[in-house]
Backbone as a printed PyTorch tensor [residue, N CA C, xyz], in Angstrom:
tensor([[[ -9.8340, -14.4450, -62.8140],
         [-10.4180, -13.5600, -61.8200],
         [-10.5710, -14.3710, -60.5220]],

        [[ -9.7130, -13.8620, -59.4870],
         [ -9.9070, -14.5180, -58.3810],
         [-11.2540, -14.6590, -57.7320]],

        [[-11.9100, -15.6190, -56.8940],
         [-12.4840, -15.5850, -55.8080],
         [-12.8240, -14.5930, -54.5460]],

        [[-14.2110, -13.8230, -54.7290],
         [-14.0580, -13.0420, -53.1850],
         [-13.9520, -13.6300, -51.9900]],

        [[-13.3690, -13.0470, -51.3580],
         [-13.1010, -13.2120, -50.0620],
         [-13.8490, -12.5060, -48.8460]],

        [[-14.1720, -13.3950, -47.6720],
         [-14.5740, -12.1260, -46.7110],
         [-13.8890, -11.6350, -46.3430]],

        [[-14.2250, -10.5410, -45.6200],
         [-13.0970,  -9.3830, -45.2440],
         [-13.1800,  -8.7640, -43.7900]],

        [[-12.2810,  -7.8020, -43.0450],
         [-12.2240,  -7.8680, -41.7270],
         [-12.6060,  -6.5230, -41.7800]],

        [[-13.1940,  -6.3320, -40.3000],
         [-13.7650,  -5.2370, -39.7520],
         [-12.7720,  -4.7250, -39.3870]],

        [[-12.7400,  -3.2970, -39.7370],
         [-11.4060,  -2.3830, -38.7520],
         [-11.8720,  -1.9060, -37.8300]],

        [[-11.1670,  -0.9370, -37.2260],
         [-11.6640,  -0.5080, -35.7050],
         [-11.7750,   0.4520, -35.9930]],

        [[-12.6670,   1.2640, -37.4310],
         [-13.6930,   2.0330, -37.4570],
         [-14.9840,   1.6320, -37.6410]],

        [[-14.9190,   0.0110, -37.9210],
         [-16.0710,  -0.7610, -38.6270],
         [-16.4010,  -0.8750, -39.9180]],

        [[-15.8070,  -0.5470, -40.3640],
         [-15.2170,  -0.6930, -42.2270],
         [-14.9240,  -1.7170, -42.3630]],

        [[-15.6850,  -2.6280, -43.3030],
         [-14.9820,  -3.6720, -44.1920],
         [-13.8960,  -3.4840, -45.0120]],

        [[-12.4880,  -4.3970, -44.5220],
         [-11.3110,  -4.4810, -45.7410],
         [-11.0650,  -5.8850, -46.1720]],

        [[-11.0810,  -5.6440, -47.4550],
         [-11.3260,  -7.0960, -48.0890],
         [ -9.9810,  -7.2500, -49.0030]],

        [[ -9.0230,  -8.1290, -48.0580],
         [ -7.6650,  -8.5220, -48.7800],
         [ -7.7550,  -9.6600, -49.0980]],

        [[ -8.3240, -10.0700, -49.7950],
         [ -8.3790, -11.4130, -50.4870],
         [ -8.2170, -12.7080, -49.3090]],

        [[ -7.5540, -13.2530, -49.3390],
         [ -7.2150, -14.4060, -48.7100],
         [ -6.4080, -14.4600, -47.0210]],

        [[ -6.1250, -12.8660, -46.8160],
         [ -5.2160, -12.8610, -45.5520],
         [ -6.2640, -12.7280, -44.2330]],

        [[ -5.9540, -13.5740, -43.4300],
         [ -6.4770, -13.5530, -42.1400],
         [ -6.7540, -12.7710, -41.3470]],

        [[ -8.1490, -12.6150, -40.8470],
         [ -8.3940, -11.2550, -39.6370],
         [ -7.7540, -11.4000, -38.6890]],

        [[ -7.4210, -10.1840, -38.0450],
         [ -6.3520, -10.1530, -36.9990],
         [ -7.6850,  -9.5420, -35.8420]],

        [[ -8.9610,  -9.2770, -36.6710],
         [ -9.7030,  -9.6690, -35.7470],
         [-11.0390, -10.2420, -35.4980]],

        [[-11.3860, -10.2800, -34.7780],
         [-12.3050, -11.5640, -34.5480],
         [-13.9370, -11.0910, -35.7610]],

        [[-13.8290, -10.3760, -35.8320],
         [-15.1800,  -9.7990, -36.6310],
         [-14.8310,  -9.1470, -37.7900]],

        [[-15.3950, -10.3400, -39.0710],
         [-15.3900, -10.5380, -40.3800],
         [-16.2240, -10.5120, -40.8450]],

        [[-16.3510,  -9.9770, -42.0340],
         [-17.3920,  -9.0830, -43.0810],
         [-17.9950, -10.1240, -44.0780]],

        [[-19.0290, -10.4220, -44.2250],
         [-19.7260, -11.4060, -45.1010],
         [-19.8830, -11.2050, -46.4610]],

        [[-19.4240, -12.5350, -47.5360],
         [-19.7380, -11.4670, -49.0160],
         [-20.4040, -12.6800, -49.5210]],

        [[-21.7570, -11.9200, -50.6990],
         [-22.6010, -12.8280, -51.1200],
         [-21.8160, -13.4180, -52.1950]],

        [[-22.0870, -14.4260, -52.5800],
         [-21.2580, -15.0110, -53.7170],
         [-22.2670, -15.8950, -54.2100]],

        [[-23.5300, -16.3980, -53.9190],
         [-24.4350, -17.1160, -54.5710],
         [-24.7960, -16.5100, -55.6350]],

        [[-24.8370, -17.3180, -57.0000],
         [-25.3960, -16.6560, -58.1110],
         [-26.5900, -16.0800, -58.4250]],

        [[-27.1950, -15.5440, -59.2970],
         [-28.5680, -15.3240, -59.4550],
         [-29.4710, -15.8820, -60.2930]],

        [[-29.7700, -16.7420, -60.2810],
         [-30.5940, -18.2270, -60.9900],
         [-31.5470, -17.4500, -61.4500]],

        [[-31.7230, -18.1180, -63.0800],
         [-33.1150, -17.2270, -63.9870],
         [-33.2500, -15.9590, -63.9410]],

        [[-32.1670, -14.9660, -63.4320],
         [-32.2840, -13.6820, -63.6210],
         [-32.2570, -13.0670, -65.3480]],

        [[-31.5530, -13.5290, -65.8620],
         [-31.2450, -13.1760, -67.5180],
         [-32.6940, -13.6760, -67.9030]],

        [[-33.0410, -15.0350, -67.6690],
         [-34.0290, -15.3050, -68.4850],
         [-35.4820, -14.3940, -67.9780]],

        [[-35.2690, -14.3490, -66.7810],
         [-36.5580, -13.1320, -66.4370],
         [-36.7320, -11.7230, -67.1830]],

        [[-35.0940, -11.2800, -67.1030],
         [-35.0040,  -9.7910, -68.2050],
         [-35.4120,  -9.9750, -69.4160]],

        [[-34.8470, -11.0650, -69.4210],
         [-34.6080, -11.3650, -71.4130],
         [-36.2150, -10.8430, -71.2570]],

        [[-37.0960, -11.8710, -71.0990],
         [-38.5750, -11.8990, -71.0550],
         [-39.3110, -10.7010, -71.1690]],

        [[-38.9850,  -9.9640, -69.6570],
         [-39.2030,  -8.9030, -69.8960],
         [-38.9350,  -7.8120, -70.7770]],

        [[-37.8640,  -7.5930, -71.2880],
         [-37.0620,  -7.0000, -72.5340],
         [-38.3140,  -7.0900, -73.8660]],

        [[-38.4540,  -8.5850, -73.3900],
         [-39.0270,  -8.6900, -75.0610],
         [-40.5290,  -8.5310, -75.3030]],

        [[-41.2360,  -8.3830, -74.1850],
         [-42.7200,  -8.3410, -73.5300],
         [-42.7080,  -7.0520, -73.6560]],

        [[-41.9400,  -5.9600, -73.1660],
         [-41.8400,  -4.4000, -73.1820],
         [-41.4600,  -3.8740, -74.8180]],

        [[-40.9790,  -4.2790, -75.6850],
         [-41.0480,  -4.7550, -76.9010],
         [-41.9130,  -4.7410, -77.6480]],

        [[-42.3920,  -5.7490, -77.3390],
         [-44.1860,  -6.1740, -78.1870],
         [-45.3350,  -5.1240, -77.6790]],

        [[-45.0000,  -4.5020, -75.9940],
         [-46.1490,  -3.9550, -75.7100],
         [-46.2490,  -2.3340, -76.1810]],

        [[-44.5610,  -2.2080, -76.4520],
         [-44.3290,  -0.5840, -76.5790],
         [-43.9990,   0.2290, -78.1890]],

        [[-43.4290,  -0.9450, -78.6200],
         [-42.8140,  -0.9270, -80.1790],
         [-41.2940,  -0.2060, -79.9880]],

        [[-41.0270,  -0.0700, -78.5570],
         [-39.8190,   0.5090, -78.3600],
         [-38.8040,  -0.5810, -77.6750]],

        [[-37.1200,  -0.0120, -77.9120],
         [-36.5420,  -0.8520, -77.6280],
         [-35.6980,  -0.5110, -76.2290]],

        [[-36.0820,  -0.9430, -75.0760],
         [-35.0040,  -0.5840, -74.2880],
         [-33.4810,  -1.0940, -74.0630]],

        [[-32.7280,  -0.4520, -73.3040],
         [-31.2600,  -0.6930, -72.7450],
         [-31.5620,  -2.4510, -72.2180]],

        [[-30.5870,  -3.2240, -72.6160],
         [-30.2590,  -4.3390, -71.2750],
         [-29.4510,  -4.5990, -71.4260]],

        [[-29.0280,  -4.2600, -69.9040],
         [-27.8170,  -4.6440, -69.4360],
         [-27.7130,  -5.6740, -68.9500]],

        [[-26.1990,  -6.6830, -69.2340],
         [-26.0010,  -7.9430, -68.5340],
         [-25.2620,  -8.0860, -67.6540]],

        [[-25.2180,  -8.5390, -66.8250],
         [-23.5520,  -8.7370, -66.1230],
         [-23.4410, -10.3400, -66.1870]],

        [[-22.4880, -10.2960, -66.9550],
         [-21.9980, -12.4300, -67.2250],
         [-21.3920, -12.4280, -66.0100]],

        [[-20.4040, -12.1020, -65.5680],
         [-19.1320, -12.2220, -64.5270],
         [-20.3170, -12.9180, -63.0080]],

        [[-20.1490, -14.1600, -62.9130],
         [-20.5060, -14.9530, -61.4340],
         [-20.1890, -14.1480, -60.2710]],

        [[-20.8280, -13.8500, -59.4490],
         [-21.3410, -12.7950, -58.6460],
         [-19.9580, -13.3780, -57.0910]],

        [[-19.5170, -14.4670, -57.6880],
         [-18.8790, -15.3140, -56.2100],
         [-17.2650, -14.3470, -57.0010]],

        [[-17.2380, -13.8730, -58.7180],
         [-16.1380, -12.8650, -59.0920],
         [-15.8920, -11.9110, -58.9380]],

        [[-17.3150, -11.0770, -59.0530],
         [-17.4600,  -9.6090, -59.0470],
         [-18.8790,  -9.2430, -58.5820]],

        [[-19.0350,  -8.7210, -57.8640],
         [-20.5990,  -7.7690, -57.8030],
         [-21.2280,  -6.6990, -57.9770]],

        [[-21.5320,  -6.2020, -59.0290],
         [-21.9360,  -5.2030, -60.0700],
         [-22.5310,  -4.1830, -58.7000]],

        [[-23.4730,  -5.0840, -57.2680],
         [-24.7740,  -4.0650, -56.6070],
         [-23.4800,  -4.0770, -55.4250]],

        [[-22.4510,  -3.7420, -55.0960],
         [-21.6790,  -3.5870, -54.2330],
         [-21.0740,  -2.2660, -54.3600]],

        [[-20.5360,  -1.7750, -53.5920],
         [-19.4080,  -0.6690, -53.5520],
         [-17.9120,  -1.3090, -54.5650]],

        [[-17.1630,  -0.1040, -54.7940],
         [-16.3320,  -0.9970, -55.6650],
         [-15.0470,  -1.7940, -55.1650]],

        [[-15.0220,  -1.5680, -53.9390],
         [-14.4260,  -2.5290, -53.2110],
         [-14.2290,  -3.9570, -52.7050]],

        [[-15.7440,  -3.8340, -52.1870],
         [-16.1580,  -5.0900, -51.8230],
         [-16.9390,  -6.0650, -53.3040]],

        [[-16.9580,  -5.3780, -54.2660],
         [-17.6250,  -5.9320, -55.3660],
         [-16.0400,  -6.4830, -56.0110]],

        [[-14.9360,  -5.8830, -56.8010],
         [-14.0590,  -6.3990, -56.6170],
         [-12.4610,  -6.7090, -56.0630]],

        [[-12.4320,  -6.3850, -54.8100],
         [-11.6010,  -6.7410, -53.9220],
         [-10.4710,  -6.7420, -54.3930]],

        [[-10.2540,  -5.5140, -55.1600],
         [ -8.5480,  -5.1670, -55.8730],
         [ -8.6020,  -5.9540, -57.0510]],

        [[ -9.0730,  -6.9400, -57.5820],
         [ -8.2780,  -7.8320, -59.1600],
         [ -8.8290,  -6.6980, -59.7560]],

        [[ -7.6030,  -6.8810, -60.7660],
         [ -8.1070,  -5.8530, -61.7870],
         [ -8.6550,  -6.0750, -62.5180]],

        [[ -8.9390,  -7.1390, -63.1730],
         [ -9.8840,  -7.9380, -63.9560],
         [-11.6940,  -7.5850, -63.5130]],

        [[-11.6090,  -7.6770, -62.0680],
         [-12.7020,  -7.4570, -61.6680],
         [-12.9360,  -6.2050, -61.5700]],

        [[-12.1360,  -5.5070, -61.1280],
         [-12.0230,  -3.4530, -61.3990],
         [-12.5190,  -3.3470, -62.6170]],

        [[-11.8880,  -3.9650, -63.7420],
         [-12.1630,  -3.6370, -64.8300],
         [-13.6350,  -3.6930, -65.4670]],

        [[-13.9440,  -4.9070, -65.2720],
         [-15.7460,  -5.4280, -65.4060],
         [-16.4900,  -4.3710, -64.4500]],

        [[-16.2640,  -4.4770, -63.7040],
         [-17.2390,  -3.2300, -62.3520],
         [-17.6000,  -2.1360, -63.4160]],

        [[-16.2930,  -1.4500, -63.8520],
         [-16.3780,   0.0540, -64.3950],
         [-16.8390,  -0.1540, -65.7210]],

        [[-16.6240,  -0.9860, -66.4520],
         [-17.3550,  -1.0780, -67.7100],
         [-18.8720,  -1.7610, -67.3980]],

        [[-19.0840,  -2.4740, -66.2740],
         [-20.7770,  -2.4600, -65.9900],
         [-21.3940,  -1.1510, -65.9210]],

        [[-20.5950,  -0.5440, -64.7710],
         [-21.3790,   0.6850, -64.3280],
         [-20.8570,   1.7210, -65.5360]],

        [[-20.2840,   1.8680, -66.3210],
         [-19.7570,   3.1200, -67.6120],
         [-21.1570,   2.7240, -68.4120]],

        [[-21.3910,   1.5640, -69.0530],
         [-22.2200,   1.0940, -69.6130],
         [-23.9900,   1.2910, -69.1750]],

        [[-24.2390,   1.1600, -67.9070],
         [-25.3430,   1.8890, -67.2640],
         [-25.2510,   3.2320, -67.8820]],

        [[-24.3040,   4.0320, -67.2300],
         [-24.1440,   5.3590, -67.2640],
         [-24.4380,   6.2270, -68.6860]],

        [[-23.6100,   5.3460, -69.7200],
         [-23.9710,   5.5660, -71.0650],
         [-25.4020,   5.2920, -71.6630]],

        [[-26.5180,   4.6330, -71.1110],
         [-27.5830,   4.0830, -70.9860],
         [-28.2370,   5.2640, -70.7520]],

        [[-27.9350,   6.2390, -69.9740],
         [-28.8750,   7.0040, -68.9190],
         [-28.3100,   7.9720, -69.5510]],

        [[-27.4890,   8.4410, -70.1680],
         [-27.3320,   9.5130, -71.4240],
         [-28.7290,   9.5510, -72.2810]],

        [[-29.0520,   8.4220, -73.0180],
         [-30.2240,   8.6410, -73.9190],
         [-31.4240,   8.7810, -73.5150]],

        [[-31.5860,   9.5850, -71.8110],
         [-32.9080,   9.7510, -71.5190],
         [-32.7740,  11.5530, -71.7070]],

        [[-31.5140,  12.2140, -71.8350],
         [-32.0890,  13.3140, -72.4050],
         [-31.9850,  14.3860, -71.4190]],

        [[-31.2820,  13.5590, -70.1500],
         [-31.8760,  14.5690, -68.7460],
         [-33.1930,  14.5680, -68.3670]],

        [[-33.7340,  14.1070, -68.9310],
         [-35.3060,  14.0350, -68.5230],
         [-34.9860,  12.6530, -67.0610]],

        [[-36.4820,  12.4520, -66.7300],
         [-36.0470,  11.3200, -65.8090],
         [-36.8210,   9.9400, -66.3640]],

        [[-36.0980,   8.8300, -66.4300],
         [-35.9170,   7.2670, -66.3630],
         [-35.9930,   6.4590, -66.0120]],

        [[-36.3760,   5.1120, -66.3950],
         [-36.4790,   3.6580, -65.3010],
         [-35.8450,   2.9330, -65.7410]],

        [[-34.6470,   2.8300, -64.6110],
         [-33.6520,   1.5940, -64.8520],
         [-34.3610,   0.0380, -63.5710]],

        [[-34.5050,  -0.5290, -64.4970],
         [-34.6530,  -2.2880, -63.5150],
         [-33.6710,  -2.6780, -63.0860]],

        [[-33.2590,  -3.2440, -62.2790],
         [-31.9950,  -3.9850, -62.1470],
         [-33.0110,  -5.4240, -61.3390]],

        [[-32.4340,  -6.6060, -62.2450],
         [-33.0200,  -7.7710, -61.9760],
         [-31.7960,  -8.7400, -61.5360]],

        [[-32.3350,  -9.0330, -60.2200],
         [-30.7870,  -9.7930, -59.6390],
         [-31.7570, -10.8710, -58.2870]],

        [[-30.7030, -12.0070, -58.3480],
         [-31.5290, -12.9460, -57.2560],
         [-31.0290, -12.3170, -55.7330]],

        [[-31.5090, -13.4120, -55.0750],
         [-31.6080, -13.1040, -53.9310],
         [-31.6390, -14.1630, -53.1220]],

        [[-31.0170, -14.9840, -51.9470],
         [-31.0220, -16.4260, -51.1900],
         [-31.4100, -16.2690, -50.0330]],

        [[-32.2450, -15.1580, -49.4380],
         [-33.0590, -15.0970, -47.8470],
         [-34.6910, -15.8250, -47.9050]],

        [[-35.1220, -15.7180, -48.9320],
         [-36.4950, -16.2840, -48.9910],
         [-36.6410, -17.0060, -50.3260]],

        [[-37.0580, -18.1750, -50.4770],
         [-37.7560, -19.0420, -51.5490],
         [-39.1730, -18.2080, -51.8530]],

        [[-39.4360, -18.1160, -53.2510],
         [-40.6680, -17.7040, -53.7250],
         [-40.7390, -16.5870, -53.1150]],

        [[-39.6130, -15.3040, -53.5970],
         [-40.5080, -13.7890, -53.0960],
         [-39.8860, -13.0280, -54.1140]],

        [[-40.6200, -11.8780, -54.3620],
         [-39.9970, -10.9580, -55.3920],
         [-39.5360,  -9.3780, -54.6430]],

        [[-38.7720,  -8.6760, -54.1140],
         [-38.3030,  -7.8670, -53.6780],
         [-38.0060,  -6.8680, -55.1820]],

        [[-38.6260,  -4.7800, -54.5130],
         [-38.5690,  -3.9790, -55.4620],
         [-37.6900,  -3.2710, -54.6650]],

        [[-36.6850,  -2.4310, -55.1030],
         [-35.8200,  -1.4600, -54.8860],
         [-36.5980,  -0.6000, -55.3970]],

        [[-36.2840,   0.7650, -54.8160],
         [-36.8390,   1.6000, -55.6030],
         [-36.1980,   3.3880, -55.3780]],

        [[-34.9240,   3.3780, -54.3030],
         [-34.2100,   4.3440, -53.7680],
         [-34.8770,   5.1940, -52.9090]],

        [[-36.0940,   5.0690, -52.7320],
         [-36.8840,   5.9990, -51.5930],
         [-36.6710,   5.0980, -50.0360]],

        [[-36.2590,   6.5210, -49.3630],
         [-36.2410,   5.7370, -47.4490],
         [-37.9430,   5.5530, -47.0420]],

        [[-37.1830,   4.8940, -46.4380],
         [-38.8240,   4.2180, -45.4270],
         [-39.6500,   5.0910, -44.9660]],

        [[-39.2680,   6.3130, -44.2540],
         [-39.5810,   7.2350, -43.7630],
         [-40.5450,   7.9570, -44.8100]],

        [[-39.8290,   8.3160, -45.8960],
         [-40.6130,   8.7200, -47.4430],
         [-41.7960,   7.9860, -48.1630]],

        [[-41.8620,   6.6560, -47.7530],
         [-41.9940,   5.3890, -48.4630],
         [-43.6760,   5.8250, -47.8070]],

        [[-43.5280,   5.8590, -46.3880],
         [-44.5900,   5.5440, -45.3410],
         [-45.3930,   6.4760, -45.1970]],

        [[-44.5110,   8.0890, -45.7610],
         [-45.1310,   9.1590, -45.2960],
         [-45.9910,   9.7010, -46.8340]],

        [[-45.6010,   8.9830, -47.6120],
         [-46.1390,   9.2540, -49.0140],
         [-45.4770,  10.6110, -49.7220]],

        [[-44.4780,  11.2020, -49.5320],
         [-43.3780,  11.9970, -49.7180],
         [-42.9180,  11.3620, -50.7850]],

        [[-42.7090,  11.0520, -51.9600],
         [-41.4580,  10.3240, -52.4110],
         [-40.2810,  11.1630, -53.0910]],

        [[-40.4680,  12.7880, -53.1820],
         [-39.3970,  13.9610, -53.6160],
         [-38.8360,  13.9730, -52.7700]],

        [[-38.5690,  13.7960, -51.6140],
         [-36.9520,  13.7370, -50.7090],
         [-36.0380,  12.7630, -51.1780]]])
């Protein structure tokens, strides 16, 4: 599985990410490739803490594939940049979610996704799919 590459801005402002070929223009698209240190062992933990506290067993999902190969939290482009190897892992990450979220029934669910992060030492950042706007206004059904 090759190496990502950054990739060039078109002149709609779209990132295209051809592996190794040179921008023809001056403004190039940044891709994270730092790994995510103690992320497994944080899930694992958690996995097994939710476990003991619930008597139930949840979904965990892994992604092995080094994040500098493939990136599971990307679009599927820029996550893997045409190898098919990496196409392939993407869609069986995300099929595998998907099959996950079958056994809630249609009802609604909490998926974690535990992944590092290299802008700040010592911080914990929550996703949570609500806009700011929602977040602030105490709305969270939009």
């Amino acid at each position: 599985m090759p190496t990502r590459q950054p990739g060039c801005e078109n002149s709609k402002g779209v990132c295209q990410f051809r592996g190794k070929e040179s921008c023809s223009r001056s403004k190039t698209c940044k891709v994270a490739t730092l790994g995510d240190a103690w992320t497994q062992t944080i899930a694992r933990a958690v996995f097994k803490q939710f476990v003991e506290n619930t008597g139930k067993t949840p979904h965990l999902i892994i992604n092995n594939i080094h994040r500098s190969k493939m990136d599971p939290n990307r679009v599927i482009e820029d996550a893997a940049q045409g190898g098919i190897k990496a196409i392939e892992a993407y869609e069986a990450y995300h099929g595998t979610i998907a099959q996950a979220k079958t056994s809630f029934g249609g009802k609604p669910g909490l998926l974690i996704d535990f992944h590092g992060q290299a802008h700040k030492n010592n911080s914990t950042e929550i996703g949570y799919l609500i806009k700011k706007a929602a977040l602030n206004s105490g709305n969270f059904g939009d």
